[in-house]
Amino acid sequence: MRLVLLGPPGAGKGTQAELLSDKLGVPHISTGNLFRANIDQQTPLGREAQKYLDAGNLVPSDVTNRMVESRIAEPDAANGFVLDGYPRTVDQAEALEKMLKESSRELDAVVSIVVPEDVVVARMLGRGRADDNEGVIRNRLRVYREETEPLLDHYDGTVVAVDGVGEVDEVNERILRALGR
Ligand code: ADP
């Protein structure tokens, strides 16, 4: 199963991706986690990405696309993956399609986790990650609206919307049901 999770920052993509990864037996691939691991280890990629994460801006797509391309080529992703935080722009979606096509693969499903903006702001303020302060959150939401929301139209006809308000397990059940599992 090759699955993409869409949704605003704070929608619970990471939490749900982790659960889905266990249940579906495919790796959880989070571009945010990959960037943060590179930042922690002070790799060249991490040093390049840090200023964008700190400001709540998108890391340039060429950097992000290359990172994802090498990650999904790893053996554990041969039978699928849950992508969390990628694609985040229409050009990234096109790059992903191209990468998959080159190995005769395609996406099986795109799930949009729907959560109102006031709820995601409250969740992020409670979470307290380095980029979870109010100014940066506001910018990430703006970037989401401008750059990522157009993906819902891009995936029109494929994307299934799932209500992301509720208990973690409840939301997970909704996603599995939407996937026909
Ligand atoms: P959230 O969904 O809560 O914003 P993430 O962990 O997915 O958190 O992303 C954190 C940051 O990592 C983003 O604000 C951005 O700077 C960077 N990032 C993650 N995914 C991408 C991507 N696909 N393209 C560009 N930048 C990304």
Coordinates of C-alpha atoms and ligand atoms in Angstrom, one line a residue:
M1 CA 0.0 0.0 0.0
R2 CA 1.4 3.4 -1.1
L3 CA -0.4 6.0 0.9
V4 CA -0.1 9.7 1.2
L5 CA -1.5 11.6 4.2
L6 CA -2.5 15.2 3.6
G7 CA -3.7 17.7 6.2
P8 CA -2.7 21.0 7.9
P9 CA 0.2 21.1 10.4
G10 CA -1.2 19.7 13.7
A11 CA -3.8 17.5 12.0
G12 CA -2.3 14.4 13.5
K13 CA -0.6 13.0 10.3
G14 CA 2.4 11.8 12.3
T15 CA 0.4 10.0 14.9
Q16 CA -1.9 8.4 12.3
A17 CA 1.0 7.5 10.0
E18 CA 2.7 5.7 12.8
L19 CA -0.4 3.6 13.5
L20 CA -1.1 2.9 9.9
S21 CA 2.6 1.9 9.3
D22 CA 2.1 -0.8 12.0
K23 CA -1.2 -2.0 10.7
L24 CA -0.3 -2.0 7.1
G25 CA 3.3 -3.3 7.6
V26 CA 4.9 -0.5 5.5
P27 CA 7.4 2.2 6.7
H28 CA 6.3 5.6 7.9
I29 CA 8.2 8.2 5.9
S30 CA 7.9 11.7 7.4
T31 CA 9.9 14.5 5.7
G32 CA 9.6 16.6 8.8
N33 CA 11.2 13.7 10.9
L34 CA 13.9 13.2 8.2
F35 CA 14.8 16.9 8.3
R36 CA 14.8 17.0 12.1
A37 CA 17.1 13.9 12.3
N38 CA 19.5 15.6 9.8
I39 CA 19.4 18.8 11.9
D40 CA 20.1 16.9 15.1
Q41 CA 23.1 15.2 13.4
Q42 CA 24.3 18.4 11.8
T43 CA 24.5 16.9 8.4
P44 CA 24.9 19.2 5.3
L45 CA 21.3 18.5 4.5
G46 CA 20.3 19.4 8.1
R47 CA 22.3 22.6 8.0
E48 CA 20.6 23.6 4.7
A49 CA 17.1 22.7 6.0
Q50 CA 17.3 24.3 9.5
K51 CA 16.6 27.9 8.5
Y52 CA 13.5 26.9 6.6
L53 CA 12.1 24.8 9.5
D54 CA 12.9 27.5 12.0
A55 CA 10.8 30.0 10.0
G56 CA 8.0 27.6 9.1
N57 CA 8.9 27.9 5.4
L58 CA 9.1 25.0 3.0
V59 CA 12.5 23.5 2.3
P60 CA 13.2 24.0 -1.4
S61 CA 11.6 21.2 -3.4
D62 CA 14.8 20.0 -5.2
V63 CA 16.3 19.2 -1.8
T64 CA 13.1 17.6 -0.5
N65 CA 12.5 15.6 -3.6
R66 CA 16.0 14.1 -3.6
M67 CA 15.7 13.1 0.0
V68 CA 12.4 11.4 -0.6
E69 CA 13.6 9.7 -3.8
S70 CA 16.5 8.0 -2.0
R71 CA 14.3 7.1 1.0
I72 CA 11.6 5.4 -1.1
A73 CA 14.3 3.5 -3.0
E74 CA 15.3 1.7 0.2
P75 CA 14.4 -2.0 0.4
D76 CA 11.9 -1.6 3.3
A77 CA 9.7 0.6 1.0
A78 CA 9.5 -1.9 -1.8
N79 CA 6.0 -2.9 -0.8
G80 CA 4.8 0.5 0.1
F81 CA 4.9 3.4 2.5
V82 CA 2.9 5.9 4.4
L83 CA 4.1 9.3 3.3
D84 CA 3.6 12.1 5.9
G85 CA 4.4 15.7 5.0
Y86 CA 5.2 14.9 1.4
P87 CA 4.1 16.0 -1.1
R88 CA 3.4 19.5 0.2
T89 CA 3.2 21.3 -3.2
V90 CA 1.9 20.5 -6.6
D91 CA 5.4 20.4 -8.0
Q92 CA 6.4 17.9 -5.3
A93 CA 3.3 15.8 -6.2
E94 CA 4.4 15.8 -9.9
A95 CA 8.0 14.9 -8.8
L96 CA 6.6 12.0 -6.8
E97 CA 4.5 10.7 -9.6
K98 CA 7.6 10.7 -11.9
M99 CA 9.8 8.9 -9.3
L100 CA 7.1 6.2 -8.8
K101 CA 6.5 5.9 -12.6
E102 CA 10.2 5.2 -13.2
S103 CA 9.9 2.1 -11.1
S104 CA 6.5 1.2 -12.5
R105 CA 4.8 2.1 -9.2
E106 CA 1.9 4.4 -8.4
L107 CA 0.0 5.7 -5.3
D108 CA -2.9 3.5 -4.0
A109 CA -4.5 6.2 -1.9
V110 CA -4.5 9.8 -0.7
V111 CA -6.2 10.5 2.6
S112 CA -6.9 14.1 3.7
I113 CA -7.2 14.5 7.5
V114 CA -9.6 17.4 8.0
V115 CA -9.3 19.5 11.2
P116 CA -10.5 23.1 11.7
E117 CA -7.8 25.7 12.0
D118 CA -8.6 26.7 15.6
V119 CA -8.2 23.1 16.7
V120 CA -4.8 22.6 15.0
V121 CA -3.5 25.9 16.5
A122 CA -4.5 24.7 20.0
R123 CA -2.9 21.3 19.4
M124 CA 0.4 22.8 18.2
L125 CA 0.6 25.2 21.1
G126 CA 0.1 22.3 23.4
R127 CA 2.8 20.2 21.7
G128 CA 5.6 22.7 22.1
R129 CA 8.0 21.5 19.3
A130 CA 10.8 24.1 18.4
D131 CA 8.7 25.4 15.5
D132 CA 5.5 25.4 17.5
N133 CA 5.5 29.0 18.7
E134 CA 2.7 31.3 17.6
G135 CA 4.4 33.3 14.9
V136 CA 5.9 30.3 13.2
I137 CA 2.6 28.3 13.5
R138 CA 0.8 31.2 11.8
N139 CA 3.3 31.1 8.9
R140 CA 3.1 27.3 8.6
L141 CA -0.7 27.6 8.3
R142 CA -0.4 30.3 5.7
V143 CA 2.1 28.2 3.7
Y144 CA -0.3 25.2 4.1
R145 CA -3.2 27.2 2.7
E146 CA -1.2 28.7 -0.2
E147 CA 1.0 25.8 -1.2
T148 CA -0.4 22.5 0.1
E149 CA -4.2 23.0 -0.1
P150 CA -4.1 23.1 -3.9
L151 CA -3.1 19.5 -3.7
L152 CA -6.6 18.6 -2.8
D153 CA -7.7 19.6 -6.3
H154 CA -4.6 18.0 -7.8
Y155 CA -5.7 14.7 -6.3
D156 CA -9.4 15.3 -6.9
G157 CA -11.1 12.0 -7.6
T158 CA -8.4 10.0 -5.7
V159 CA -8.4 11.8 -2.3
V160 CA -10.6 10.7 0.5
A161 CA -11.5 13.1 3.3
V162 CA -11.5 11.9 6.9
D163 CA -12.7 13.8 9.9
G164 CA -9.6 14.3 12.1
V165 CA -11.4 15.6 15.2
G166 CA -11.8 12.9 17.9
E167 CA -9.8 10.3 19.8
V168 CA -6.6 9.0 18.0
D169 CA -8.1 5.5 17.8
E170 CA -11.3 6.7 16.5
V171 CA -9.6 8.8 13.7
N172 CA -7.5 5.7 12.9
E173 CA -10.6 3.6 12.5
R174 CA -12.1 6.2 10.1
I175 CA -9.0 6.2 8.0
L176 CA -8.8 2.4 7.8
R177 CA -12.5 2.3 6.9
A178 CA -11.9 4.9 4.2
L179 CA -9.2 2.7 2.8
G180 CA -11.6 -0.3 2.9
R181 CA -9.6 -2.2 5.6
Ligands
ADP1 P1 3.9 20.0 10.5 O1 3.0 19.2 9.5 O2 3.3 20.0 11.9 O3 4.1 21.4 9.9 P2 6.3 18.6 9.7 O4 7.1 17.8 10.7 O5 5.6 17.8 8.7 O6 5.3 19.4 10.6 O7 7.2 19.7 9.0 C1 8.0 20.6 9.7 C2 8.8 21.5 8.7 O8 9.6 20.7 7.8 C3 7.9 22.3 7.7 O9 7.4 23.5 8.3 C4 9.0 22.5 6.6 O10 9.9 23.5 7.0 C5 9.7 21.2 6.5 N1 9.1 20.3 5.6 C6 8.5 19.1 5.9 N2 8.1 18.5 4.8 C7 8.4 19.3 3.7 C8 8.2 19.2 2.3 N3 7.5 18.2 1.7 N4 8.7 20.2 1.6 C9 9.3 21.2 2.1 N5 9.5 21.4 3.4 C10 9.1 20.4 4.2

